[in-house]
């Protein structure tokens, strides 16, 4: 339950007209570069470490005293997640390159009208990042 009360006097707030206010709604597009080759080599390194640790665990006589009996299962799960993430990143990056190639003329017009990035800009920024 609530009540509405009208202030008879000044509510204690000072109002001064500073002019007209305009509200704007803008959208920003952020370009991010991820070096996927580095990720691929690092995941291969992780896979080699996992194989090495598994080999050491197999050579160890009593696995119950260590975490060897859980390591294989946990490491395989983590490595599978890493590989799926890599595939997803590669898939996303390849799709955006294909879209850019198909709609080059539209992106050029869009750049003129709205200031968005076209294929030439994408190539320029890719070269600058490398």
mmCIF file of N, CA and C in Angstrom:
data_model
loop_
_atom_site.group_PDB
_atom_site.id
_atom_site.type_symbol
_atom_site.label_atom_id
_atom_site.label_comp_id
_atom_site.label_asym_id
_atom_site.label_seq_id
_atom_site.Cartn_x
_atom_site.Cartn_y
_atom_site.Cartn_z
ATOM 1 N N UNK A 1 0.834 -1.184 0.000
ATOM 2 C CA UNK A 1 0.000 0.000 0.000
ATOM 3 C C UNK A 1 0.875 1.242 0.000
ATOM 4 N N UNK A 2 0.391 2.264 -0.646
ATOM 5 C CA UNK A 2 1.164 3.496 -0.724
ATOM 6 C C UNK A 2 0.218 4.687 -0.744
ATOM 7 N N UNK A 3 0.759 5.851 -0.508
ATOM 8 C CA UNK A 3 -0.007 7.094 -0.593
ATOM 9 C C UNK A 3 0.793 8.092 -1.407
ATOM 10 N N UNK A 4 0.088 8.962 -2.091
ATOM 11 C CA UNK A 4 0.710 10.015 -2.887
ATOM 12 C C UNK A 4 0.436 11.332 -2.180
ATOM 13 N N UNK A 5 1.491 12.068 -1.859
ATOM 14 C CA UNK A 5 1.356 13.351 -1.185
ATOM 15 C C UNK A 5 1.906 14.441 -2.087
ATOM 16 N N UNK A 6 1.177 15.522 -2.208
ATOM 17 C CA UNK A 6 1.603 16.651 -3.021
ATOM 18 C C UNK A 6 2.340 17.644 -2.132
ATOM 19 N N UNK A 7 3.492 18.134 -2.587
ATOM 20 C CA UNK A 7 4.241 19.147 -1.849
ATOM 21 C C UNK A 7 3.586 20.502 -2.077
ATOM 22 N N UNK A 8 3.254 21.150 -1.020
ATOM 23 C CA UNK A 8 2.627 22.473 -1.120
ATOM 24 C C UNK A 8 3.687 23.548 -1.335
ATOM 25 N N UNK A 9 4.772 23.424 -0.667
ATOM 26 C CA UNK A 9 5.834 24.412 -0.775
ATOM 27 C C UNK A 9 6.946 23.902 -1.672
ATOM 28 N N UNK A 10 8.068 24.573 -1.615
ATOM 29 C CA UNK A 10 9.231 24.144 -2.383
ATOM 30 C C UNK A 10 9.790 22.859 -1.782
ATOM 31 N N UNK A 11 10.066 21.878 -2.604
ATOM 32 C CA UNK A 11 10.594 20.624 -2.066
ATOM 33 C C UNK A 11 12.063 20.714 -1.659
ATOM 34 N N UNK A 12 12.693 21.867 -1.842
ATOM 35 C CA UNK A 12 14.082 22.018 -1.449
ATOM 36 C C UNK A 12 15.060 21.728 -2.572
ATOM 37 N N UNK A 13 14.568 21.557 -3.770
ATOM 38 C CA UNK A 13 15.431 21.309 -4.928
ATOM 39 C C UNK A 13 15.416 22.556 -5.799
ATOM 40 N N UNK A 14 16.588 23.005 -6.201
ATOM 41 C CA UNK A 14 16.698 24.197 -7.029
ATOM 42 C C UNK A 14 16.772 23.775 -8.492
ATOM 43 N N UNK A 15 15.881 24.276 -9.303
ATOM 44 C CA UNK A 15 15.848 23.948 -10.729
ATOM 45 C C UNK A 15 16.323 25.153 -11.522
ATOM 46 N N UNK A 16 17.249 24.920 -12.444
ATOM 47 C CA UNK A 16 17.699 25.978 -13.334
ATOM 48 C C UNK A 16 17.773 25.399 -14.735
ATOM 49 N N UNK A 17 17.150 26.062 -15.688
ATOM 50 C CA UNK A 17 17.130 25.600 -17.069
ATOM 51 C C UNK A 17 18.514 25.808 -17.685
ATOM 52 N N UNK A 18 19.138 24.740 -18.141
ATOM 53 C CA UNK A 18 20.465 24.803 -18.760
ATOM 54 C C UNK A 18 20.393 24.639 -20.267
ATOM 55 N N UNK A 19 19.210 24.466 -20.800
ATOM 56 C CA UNK A 19 19.058 24.290 -22.234
ATOM 57 C C UNK A 19 18.382 22.970 -22.544
ATOM 58 N N UNK A 20 18.309 22.671 -23.834
ATOM 59 C CA UNK A 20 17.650 21.446 -24.276
ATOM 60 C C UNK A 20 18.623 20.273 -24.202
ATOM 61 N N UNK A 21 18.119 19.139 -23.761
ATOM 62 C CA UNK A 21 18.938 17.938 -23.668
ATOM 63 C C UNK A 21 18.515 16.969 -24.767
ATOM 64 N N UNK A 22 19.489 16.386 -25.437
ATOM 65 C CA UNK A 22 19.220 15.376 -26.458
ATOM 66 C C UNK A 22 19.827 14.055 -26.022
ATOM 67 N N UNK A 23 19.058 13.000 -26.126
ATOM 68 C CA UNK A 23 19.542 11.669 -25.787
ATOM 69 C C UNK A 23 19.928 10.944 -27.071
ATOM 70 N N UNK A 24 21.049 10.262 -27.040
ATOM 71 C CA UNK A 24 21.526 9.516 -28.196
ATOM 72 C C UNK A 24 21.700 8.057 -27.824
ATOM 73 N N UNK A 25 21.365 7.202 -28.738
ATOM 74 C CA UNK A 25 21.574 5.771 -28.556
ATOM 75 C C UNK A 25 22.559 5.328 -29.632
ATOM 76 N N UNK A 26 23.743 4.906 -29.232
ATOM 77 C CA UNK A 26 24.750 4.494 -30.206
ATOM 78 C C UNK A 26 25.153 3.050 -29.969
ATOM 79 N N UNK A 27 25.660 2.450 -31.015
ATOM 80 C CA UNK A 27 26.141 1.071 -30.929
ATOM 81 C C UNK A 27 27.570 1.046 -31.442
ATOM 82 N N UNK A 28 28.450 0.414 -30.680
ATOM 83 C CA UNK A 28 29.855 0.315 -31.046
ATOM 84 C C UNK A 28 30.168 -1.105 -31.487
ATOM 85 N N UNK A 29 30.985 -1.219 -32.496
ATOM 86 C CA UNK A 29 31.495 -2.522 -32.916
ATOM 87 C C UNK A 29 32.977 -2.561 -32.578
ATOM 88 N N UNK A 30 33.382 -3.586 -31.873
ATOM 89 C CA UNK A 30 34.772 -3.706 -31.445
ATOM 90 C C UNK A 30 35.437 -4.809 -32.263
ATOM 91 N N UNK A 31 36.593 -4.501 -32.839
ATOM 92 C CA UNK A 31 37.347 -5.474 -33.616
ATOM 93 C C UNK A 31 38.422 -6.063 -32.713
ATOM 94 N N UNK A 32 38.434 -7.385 -32.604
ATOM 95 C CA UNK A 32 39.388 -8.071 -31.747
ATOM 96 C C UNK A 32 40.152 -9.077 -32.592
ATOM 97 N N UNK A 33 41.462 -9.126 -32.412
ATOM 98 C CA UNK A 33 42.288 -10.082 -33.140
ATOM 99 C C UNK A 33 42.798 -11.134 -32.170
ATOM 100 N N UNK A 34 42.596 -12.377 -32.522
ATOM 101 C CA UNK A 34 43.093 -13.493 -31.720
ATOM 102 C C UNK A 34 43.993 -14.334 -32.611
ATOM 103 N N UNK A 35 45.238 -14.521 -32.199
ATOM 104 C CA UNK A 35 46.177 -15.328 -32.965
ATOM 105 C C UNK A 35 45.887 -16.801 -32.691
ATOM 106 N N UNK A 36 45.160 -17.445 -33.598
ATOM 107 C CA UNK A 36 44.743 -18.832 -33.395
ATOM 108 C C UNK A 36 45.889 -19.814 -33.593
ATOM 109 N N UNK A 37 46.925 -19.421 -34.318
ATOM 110 C CA UNK A 37 48.064 -20.322 -34.513
ATOM 111 C C UNK A 37 48.774 -20.580 -33.184
ATOM 112 N N UNK A 38 48.881 -19.542 -32.372
ATOM 113 C CA UNK A 38 49.523 -19.689 -31.069
ATOM 114 C C UNK A 38 48.705 -20.626 -30.177
ATOM 115 N N UNK A 39 47.390 -20.500 -30.231
ATOM 116 C CA UNK A 39 46.521 -21.371 -29.436
ATOM 117 C C UNK A 39 46.691 -22.820 -29.865
ATOM 118 N N UNK A 40 46.780 -23.046 -31.169
ATOM 119 C CA UNK A 40 46.916 -24.409 -31.686
ATOM 120 C C UNK A 40 48.216 -25.047 -31.207
ATOM 121 N N UNK A 41 49.312 -24.313 -31.270
ATOM 122 C CA UNK A 41 50.591 -24.883 -30.832
ATOM 123 C C UNK A 41 50.604 -25.114 -29.324
ATOM 124 N N UNK A 42 49.948 -24.241 -28.579
ATOM 125 C CA UNK A 42 49.897 -24.430 -27.126
ATOM 126 C C UNK A 42 49.059 -25.646 -26.758
ATOM 127 N N UNK A 43 47.961 -25.865 -27.470
ATOM 128 C CA UNK A 43 47.138 -27.041 -27.160
ATOM 129 C C UNK A 43 47.873 -28.328 -27.531
ATOM 130 N N UNK A 44 48.687 -28.279 -28.577
ATOM 131 C CA UNK A 44 49.492 -29.455 -28.916
ATOM 132 C C UNK A 44 50.527 -29.720 -27.825
ATOM 133 N N UNK A 45 51.079 -28.658 -27.259
ATOM 134 C CA UNK A 45 52.019 -28.807 -26.150
ATOM 135 C C UNK A 45 51.352 -29.411 -24.926
ATOM 136 N N UNK A 46 50.134 -28.980 -24.647
ATOM 137 C CA UNK A 46 49.378 -29.543 -23.519
ATOM 138 C C UNK A 46 49.126 -31.027 -23.749
ATOM 139 N N UNK A 47 48.788 -31.373 -24.977
ATOM 140 C CA UNK A 47 48.538 -32.783 -25.305
ATOM 141 C C UNK A 47 49.794 -33.626 -25.092
ATOM 142 N N UNK A 48 50.958 -33.090 -25.440
ATOM 143 C CA UNK A 48 52.215 -33.811 -25.226
ATOM 144 C C UNK A 48 52.500 -33.995 -23.733
ATOM 145 N N UNK A 49 52.241 -32.953 -22.939
ATOM 146 C CA UNK A 49 52.424 -33.067 -21.486
ATOM 147 C C UNK A 49 51.505 -34.127 -20.893
ATOM 148 N N UNK A 50 50.270 -34.167 -21.368
ATOM 149 C CA UNK A 50 49.315 -35.171 -20.871
ATOM 150 C C UNK A 50 49.815 -36.574 -21.184
ATOM 151 N N UNK A 51 50.314 -36.778 -22.398
ATOM 152 C CA UNK A 51 50.846 -38.098 -22.770
ATOM 153 C C UNK A 51 52.038 -38.465 -21.890
ATOM 154 N N UNK A 52 52.892 -37.482 -21.627
ATOM 155 C CA UNK A 52 54.073 -37.733 -20.796
ATOM 156 C C UNK A 52 53.667 -38.109 -19.366
ATOM 157 N N UNK A 53 52.730 -37.383 -18.793
ATOM 158 C CA UNK A 53 52.278 -37.679 -17.425
ATOM 159 C C UNK A 53 51.591 -39.039 -17.377
ATOM 160 N N UNK A 54 50.801 -39.355 -18.401
ATOM 161 C CA UNK A 54 50.156 -40.672 -18.446
ATOM 162 C C UNK A 54 51.190 -41.793 -18.492
ATOM 163 N N UNK A 55 52.260 -41.571 -19.242
ATOM 164 C CA UNK A 55 53.320 -42.577 -19.327
ATOM 165 C C UNK A 55 53.983 -42.767 -17.962
ATOM 166 N N UNK A 56 54.250 -41.651 -17.270
ATOM 167 C CA UNK A 56 54.836 -41.735 -15.931
ATOM 168 C C UNK A 56 53.891 -42.436 -14.955
ATOM 169 N N UNK A 57 52.614 -42.168 -15.077
ATOM 170 C CA UNK A 57 51.633 -42.813 -14.191
ATOM 171 C C UNK A 57 51.576 -44.321 -14.429
ATOM 172 N N UNK A 58 51.694 -44.732 -15.693
ATOM 173 C CA UNK A 58 51.660 -46.166 -15.995
ATOM 174 C C UNK A 58 52.899 -46.869 -15.452
ATOM 175 N N UNK A 59 54.017 -46.175 -15.452
ATOM 176 C CA UNK A 59 55.252 -46.760 -14.933
ATOM 177 C C UNK A 59 55.240 -46.837 -13.407
ATOM 178 N N UNK A 60 54.413 -45.997 -12.779
ATOM 179 C CA UNK A 60 54.321 -45.990 -11.327
ATOM 180 C C UNK A 60 53.581 -47.235 -10.861
ATOM 181 N N UNK A 61 54.131 -47.911 -9.907
ATOM 182 C CA UNK A 61 53.552 -49.174 -9.447
ATOM 183 C C UNK A 61 52.203 -49.019 -8.771
ATOM 184 N N UNK A 62 52.116 -48.183 -7.769
ATOM 185 C CA UNK A 62 50.884 -48.033 -6.994
ATOM 186 C C UNK A 62 50.256 -46.688 -7.348
ATOM 187 N N UNK A 63 49.159 -46.724 -8.096
ATOM 188 C CA UNK A 63 48.527 -45.489 -8.546
ATOM 189 C C UNK A 63 47.540 -44.928 -7.530
ATOM 190 N N UNK A 64 47.129 -45.718 -6.565
ATOM 191 C CA UNK A 64 46.156 -45.240 -5.589
ATOM 192 C C UNK A 64 46.748 -44.217 -4.628
ATOM 193 N N UNK A 65 48.063 -44.178 -4.477
ATOM 194 C CA UNK A 65 48.696 -43.225 -3.579
ATOM 195 C C UNK A 65 48.816 -41.841 -4.223
ATOM 196 N N UNK A 66 48.591 -41.753 -5.497
ATOM 197 C CA UNK A 66 48.687 -40.482 -6.219
ATOM 198 C C UNK A 66 47.356 -40.211 -6.911
ATOM 199 N N UNK A 67 47.311 -39.136 -7.650
ATOM 200 C CA UNK A 67 46.114 -38.812 -8.429
ATOM 201 C C UNK A 67 46.177 -39.390 -9.836
ATOM 202 N N UNK A 68 47.063 -40.326 -10.058
ATOM 203 C CA UNK A 68 47.218 -40.904 -11.392
ATOM 204 C C UNK A 68 45.936 -41.587 -11.876
ATOM 205 N N UNK A 69 45.214 -42.226 -10.972
ATOM 206 C CA UNK A 69 44.030 -42.963 -11.410
ATOM 207 C C UNK A 69 42.916 -42.021 -11.882
ATOM 208 N N UNK A 70 42.962 -40.738 -11.512
ATOM 209 C CA UNK A 70 41.971 -39.764 -11.983
ATOM 210 C C UNK A 70 42.515 -38.867 -13.096
ATOM 211 N N UNK A 71 43.816 -38.811 -13.227
ATOM 212 C CA UNK A 71 44.426 -37.847 -14.147
ATOM 213 C C UNK A 71 43.983 -38.048 -15.588
ATOM 214 N N UNK A 72 44.021 -39.274 -16.074
ATOM 215 C CA UNK A 72 43.678 -39.557 -17.473
ATOM 216 C C UNK A 72 42.281 -39.034 -17.805
ATOM 217 N N UNK A 73 41.340 -39.341 -16.951
ATOM 218 C CA UNK A 73 39.951 -38.940 -17.182
ATOM 219 C C UNK A 73 39.792 -37.416 -17.173
ATOM 220 N N UNK A 74 40.381 -36.765 -16.192
ATOM 221 C CA UNK A 74 40.273 -35.311 -16.061
ATOM 222 C C UNK A 74 40.988 -34.605 -17.209
ATOM 223 N N UNK A 75 42.195 -35.048 -17.522
ATOM 224 C CA UNK A 75 42.989 -34.409 -18.577
ATOM 225 C C UNK A 75 42.325 -34.565 -19.938
ATOM 226 N N UNK A 76 41.788 -35.747 -20.222
ATOM 227 C CA UNK A 76 41.110 -35.956 -21.505
ATOM 228 C C UNK A 76 39.892 -35.048 -21.639
ATOM 229 N N UNK A 77 39.151 -34.879 -20.553
ATOM 230 C CA UNK A 77 37.980 -34.004 -20.576
ATOM 231 C C UNK A 77 38.381 -32.556 -20.842
ATOM 232 N N UNK A 78 39.404 -32.087 -20.154
ATOM 233 C CA UNK A 78 39.878 -30.705 -20.338
ATOM 234 C C UNK A 78 40.417 -30.486 -21.751
ATOM 235 N N UNK A 79 41.175 -31.456 -22.251
ATOM 236 C CA UNK A 79 41.736 -31.338 -23.592
ATOM 237 C C UNK A 79 40.628 -31.328 -24.642
ATOM 238 N N UNK A 80 39.610 -32.117 -24.440
ATOM 239 C CA UNK A 80 38.471 -32.138 -25.370
ATOM 240 C C UNK A 80 37.772 -30.780 -25.395
ATOM 241 N N UNK A 81 37.631 -30.160 -24.243
ATOM 242 C CA UNK A 81 37.024 -28.821 -24.187
ATOM 243 C C UNK A 81 37.874 -27.798 -24.930
ATOM 244 N N UNK A 82 39.178 -27.887 -24.754
ATOM 245 C CA UNK A 82 40.088 -26.965 -25.441
ATOM 246 C C UNK A 82 39.962 -27.129 -26.950
ATOM 247 N N UNK A 83 39.933 -28.363 -27.422
ATOM 248 C CA UNK A 83 39.840 -28.614 -28.863
ATOM 249 C C UNK A 83 38.506 -28.137 -29.426
ATOM 250 N N UNK A 84 37.425 -28.317 -28.683
ATOM 251 C CA UNK A 84 36.116 -27.834 -29.144
ATOM 252 C C UNK A 84 36.096 -26.310 -29.220
ATOM 253 N N UNK A 85 36.725 -25.657 -28.254
ATOM 254 C CA UNK A 85 36.802 -24.199 -28.275
ATOM 255 C C UNK A 85 37.625 -23.721 -29.464
ATOM 256 N N UNK A 86 38.725 -24.402 -29.751
ATOM 257 C CA UNK A 86 39.543 -24.066 -30.925
ATOM 258 C C UNK A 86 38.728 -24.193 -32.205
ATOM 259 N N UNK A 87 38.004 -25.298 -32.332
ATOM 260 C CA UNK A 87 37.181 -25.510 -33.524
ATOM 261 C C UNK A 87 36.133 -24.417 -33.664
ATOM 262 N N UNK A 88 35.523 -24.032 -32.561
ATOM 263 C CA UNK A 88 34.515 -22.979 -32.583
ATOM 264 C C UNK A 88 35.120 -21.651 -33.025
ATOM 265 N N UNK A 89 36.288 -21.304 -32.487
ATOM 266 C CA UNK A 89 36.954 -20.060 -32.879
ATOM 267 C C UNK A 89 37.335 -20.067 -34.355
ATOM 268 N N UNK A 90 37.856 -21.183 -34.827
ATOM 269 C CA UNK A 90 38.208 -21.281 -36.245
ATOM 270 C C UNK A 90 36.971 -21.183 -37.120
ATOM 271 N N UNK A 91 35.900 -21.833 -36.712
ATOM 272 C CA UNK A 91 34.654 -21.802 -37.471
ATOM 273 C C UNK A 91 34.111 -20.383 -37.557
ATOM 274 N N UNK A 92 34.122 -19.665 -36.439
ATOM 275 C CA UNK A 92 33.626 -18.287 -36.420
ATOM 276 C C UNK A 92 34.486 -17.393 -37.300
ATOM 277 N N UNK A 93 35.800 -17.521 -37.211
ATOM 278 C CA UNK A 93 36.685 -16.651 -37.994
ATOM 279 C C UNK A 93 36.572 -16.944 -39.486
ATOM 280 N N UNK A 94 36.405 -18.190 -39.865
ATOM 281 C CA UNK A 94 36.269 -18.529 -41.284
ATOM 282 C C UNK A 94 34.942 -18.031 -41.846
ATOM 283 N N UNK A 95 33.877 -18.110 -41.072
ATOM 284 C CA UNK A 95 32.577 -17.632 -41.541
ATOM 285 C C UNK A 95 32.601 -16.140 -41.793
ATOM 286 N N UNK A 96 33.237 -15.370 -40.908
ATOM 287 C CA UNK A 96 33.269 -13.920 -41.090
ATOM 288 C C UNK A 96 34.089 -13.547 -42.320
ATOM 289 N N UNK A 97 35.158 -14.304 -42.616
ATOM 290 C CA UNK A 97 35.947 -14.024 -43.816
ATOM 291 C C UNK A 97 35.145 -14.329 -45.074
ATOM 292 N N UNK A 98 34.372 -15.417 -45.062
ATOM 293 C CA UNK A 98 33.550 -15.753 -46.223
ATOM 294 C C UNK A 98 32.477 -14.707 -46.446
ATOM 295 N N UNK A 99 31.820 -14.258 -45.379
ATOM 296 C CA UNK A 99 30.782 -13.239 -45.506
ATOM 297 C C UNK A 99 31.366 -11.968 -46.087
ATOM 298 N N UNK A 100 32.561 -11.591 -45.620
ATOM 299 C CA UNK A 100 33.192 -10.383 -46.109
ATOM 300 C C UNK A 100 33.465 -10.497 -47.600
ATOM 301 N N UNK A 101 33.878 -11.656 -48.064
ATOM 302 C CA UNK A 101 34.182 -11.838 -49.474
ATOM 303 C C UNK A 101 32.948 -11.782 -50.349
ATOM 304 N N UNK A 102 31.848 -12.331 -49.876
ATOM 305 C CA UNK A 102 30.616 -12.365 -50.659
ATOM 306 C C UNK A 102 30.001 -10.977 -50.778
ATOM 307 N N UNK A 103 30.042 -10.194 -49.722
ATOM 308 C CA UNK A 103 29.339 -8.913 -49.695
ATOM 309 C C UNK A 103 30.282 -7.715 -49.739
ATOM 310 N N UNK A 104 31.360 -7.811 -50.506
ATOM 311 C CA UNK A 104 32.320 -6.710 -50.560
ATOM 312 C C UNK A 104 31.686 -5.418 -51.065
ATOM 313 N N UNK A 105 30.856 -5.521 -52.100
ATOM 314 C CA UNK A 105 30.270 -4.305 -52.656
ATOM 315 C C UNK A 105 29.272 -3.680 -51.676
ATOM 316 N N UNK A 106 28.559 -4.510 -50.923
ATOM 317 C CA UNK A 106 27.617 -3.990 -49.930
ATOM 318 C C UNK A 106 28.380 -3.338 -48.779
ATOM 319 N N UNK A 107 29.486 -3.961 -48.365
ATOM 320 C CA UNK A 107 30.255 -3.385 -47.259
ATOM 321 C C UNK A 107 30.883 -2.055 -47.663
ATOM 322 N N UNK A 108 31.248 -1.908 -48.951
ATOM 323 C CA UNK A 108 31.814 -0.642 -49.422
ATOM 324 C C UNK A 108 30.759 0.464 -49.363
ATOM 325 N N UNK A 109 29.544 0.160 -49.783
ATOM 326 C CA UNK A 109 28.448 1.137 -49.717
ATOM 327 C C UNK A 109 28.119 1.457 -48.263
ATOM 328 N N UNK A 110 28.105 0.437 -47.423
ATOM 329 C CA UNK A 110 27.825 0.623 -45.999
ATOM 330 C C UNK A 110 28.880 1.516 -45.352
ATOM 331 N N UNK A 111 30.137 1.380 -45.797
ATOM 332 C CA UNK A 111 31.207 2.221 -45.253
ATOM 333 C C UNK A 111 30.957 3.682 -45.606
ATOM 334 N N UNK A 112 30.543 3.920 -46.841
ATOM 335 C CA UNK A 112 30.279 5.291 -47.279
ATOM 336 C C UNK A 112 29.116 5.891 -46.490
ATOM 337 N N UNK A 113 28.047 5.113 -46.332
ATOM 338 C CA UNK A 113 26.844 5.632 -45.679
ATOM 339 C C UNK A 113 26.961 5.700 -44.161
ATOM 340 N N UNK A 114 27.506 4.646 -43.553
ATOM 341 C CA UNK A 114 27.445 4.530 -42.095
ATOM 342 C C UNK A 114 28.808 4.512 -41.406
ATOM 343 N N UNK A 115 29.889 4.443 -42.156
ATOM 344 C CA UNK A 115 31.213 4.422 -41.548
ATOM 345 C C UNK A 115 31.630 3.068 -41.004
ATOM 346 N N UNK A 116 31.009 1.996 -41.486
ATOM 347 C CA UNK A 116 31.375 0.659 -41.015
ATOM 348 C C UNK A 116 32.587 0.141 -41.777
ATOM 349 N N UNK A 117 33.215 -0.897 -41.269
ATOM 350 C CA UNK A 117 34.432 -1.443 -41.857
ATOM 351 C C UNK A 117 34.105 -2.277 -43.097
ATOM 352 N N UNK A 118 34.881 -2.086 -44.159
ATOM 353 C CA UNK A 118 34.721 -2.922 -45.350
ATOM 354 C C UNK A 118 35.908 -3.874 -45.464
ATOM 355 N N UNK A 119 35.988 -4.628 -46.561
ATOM 356 C CA UNK A 119 37.030 -5.636 -46.740
ATOM 357 C C UNK A 119 38.429 -5.019 -46.758
ATOM 358 N N UNK A 120 38.574 -3.859 -47.396
ATOM 359 C CA UNK A 120 39.880 -3.194 -47.431
ATOM 360 C C UNK A 120 40.343 -2.816 -46.020
ATOM 361 N N UNK A 121 39.407 -2.318 -45.216
ATOM 362 C CA UNK A 121 39.742 -1.977 -43.829
ATOM 363 C C UNK A 121 40.145 -3.222 -43.049
ATOM 364 N N UNK A 122 39.418 -4.311 -43.251
ATOM 365 C CA UNK A 122 39.719 -5.559 -42.538
ATOM 366 C C UNK A 122 41.117 -6.052 -42.887
ATOM 367 N N UNK A 123 41.475 -6.001 -44.177
ATOM 368 C CA UNK A 123 42.816 -6.420 -44.590
ATOM 369 C C UNK A 123 43.883 -5.501 -43.994
ATOM 370 N N UNK A 124 43.602 -4.189 -43.995
ATOM 371 C CA UNK A 124 44.549 -3.228 -43.431
ATOM 372 C C UNK A 124 44.811 -3.523 -41.955
ATOM 373 N N UNK A 125 43.743 -3.702 -41.181
ATOM 374 C CA UNK A 125 43.905 -3.948 -39.743
ATOM 375 C C UNK A 125 44.559 -5.297 -39.475
ATOM 376 N N UNK A 126 44.254 -6.293 -40.280
ATOM 377 C CA UNK A 126 44.927 -7.585 -40.123
ATOM 378 C C UNK A 126 46.429 -7.449 -40.334
ATOM 379 N N UNK A 127 46.824 -6.673 -41.331
ATOM 380 C CA UNK A 127 48.249 -6.457 -41.593
ATOM 381 C C UNK A 127 48.905 -5.660 -40.465
ATOM 382 N N UNK A 128 48.194 -4.663 -39.946
ATOM 383 C CA UNK A 128 48.737 -3.855 -38.855
ATOM 384 C C UNK A 128 48.923 -4.679 -37.585
ATOM 385 N N UNK A 129 48.009 -5.608 -37.342
ATOM 386 C CA UNK A 129 48.084 -6.444 -36.145
ATOM 387 C C UNK A 129 49.266 -7.395 -36.231
ATOM 388 N N UNK A 130 49.517 -7.954 -37.423
ATOM 389 C CA UNK A 130 50.618 -8.904 -37.596
ATOM 390 C C UNK A 130 51.926 -8.189 -37.408
#
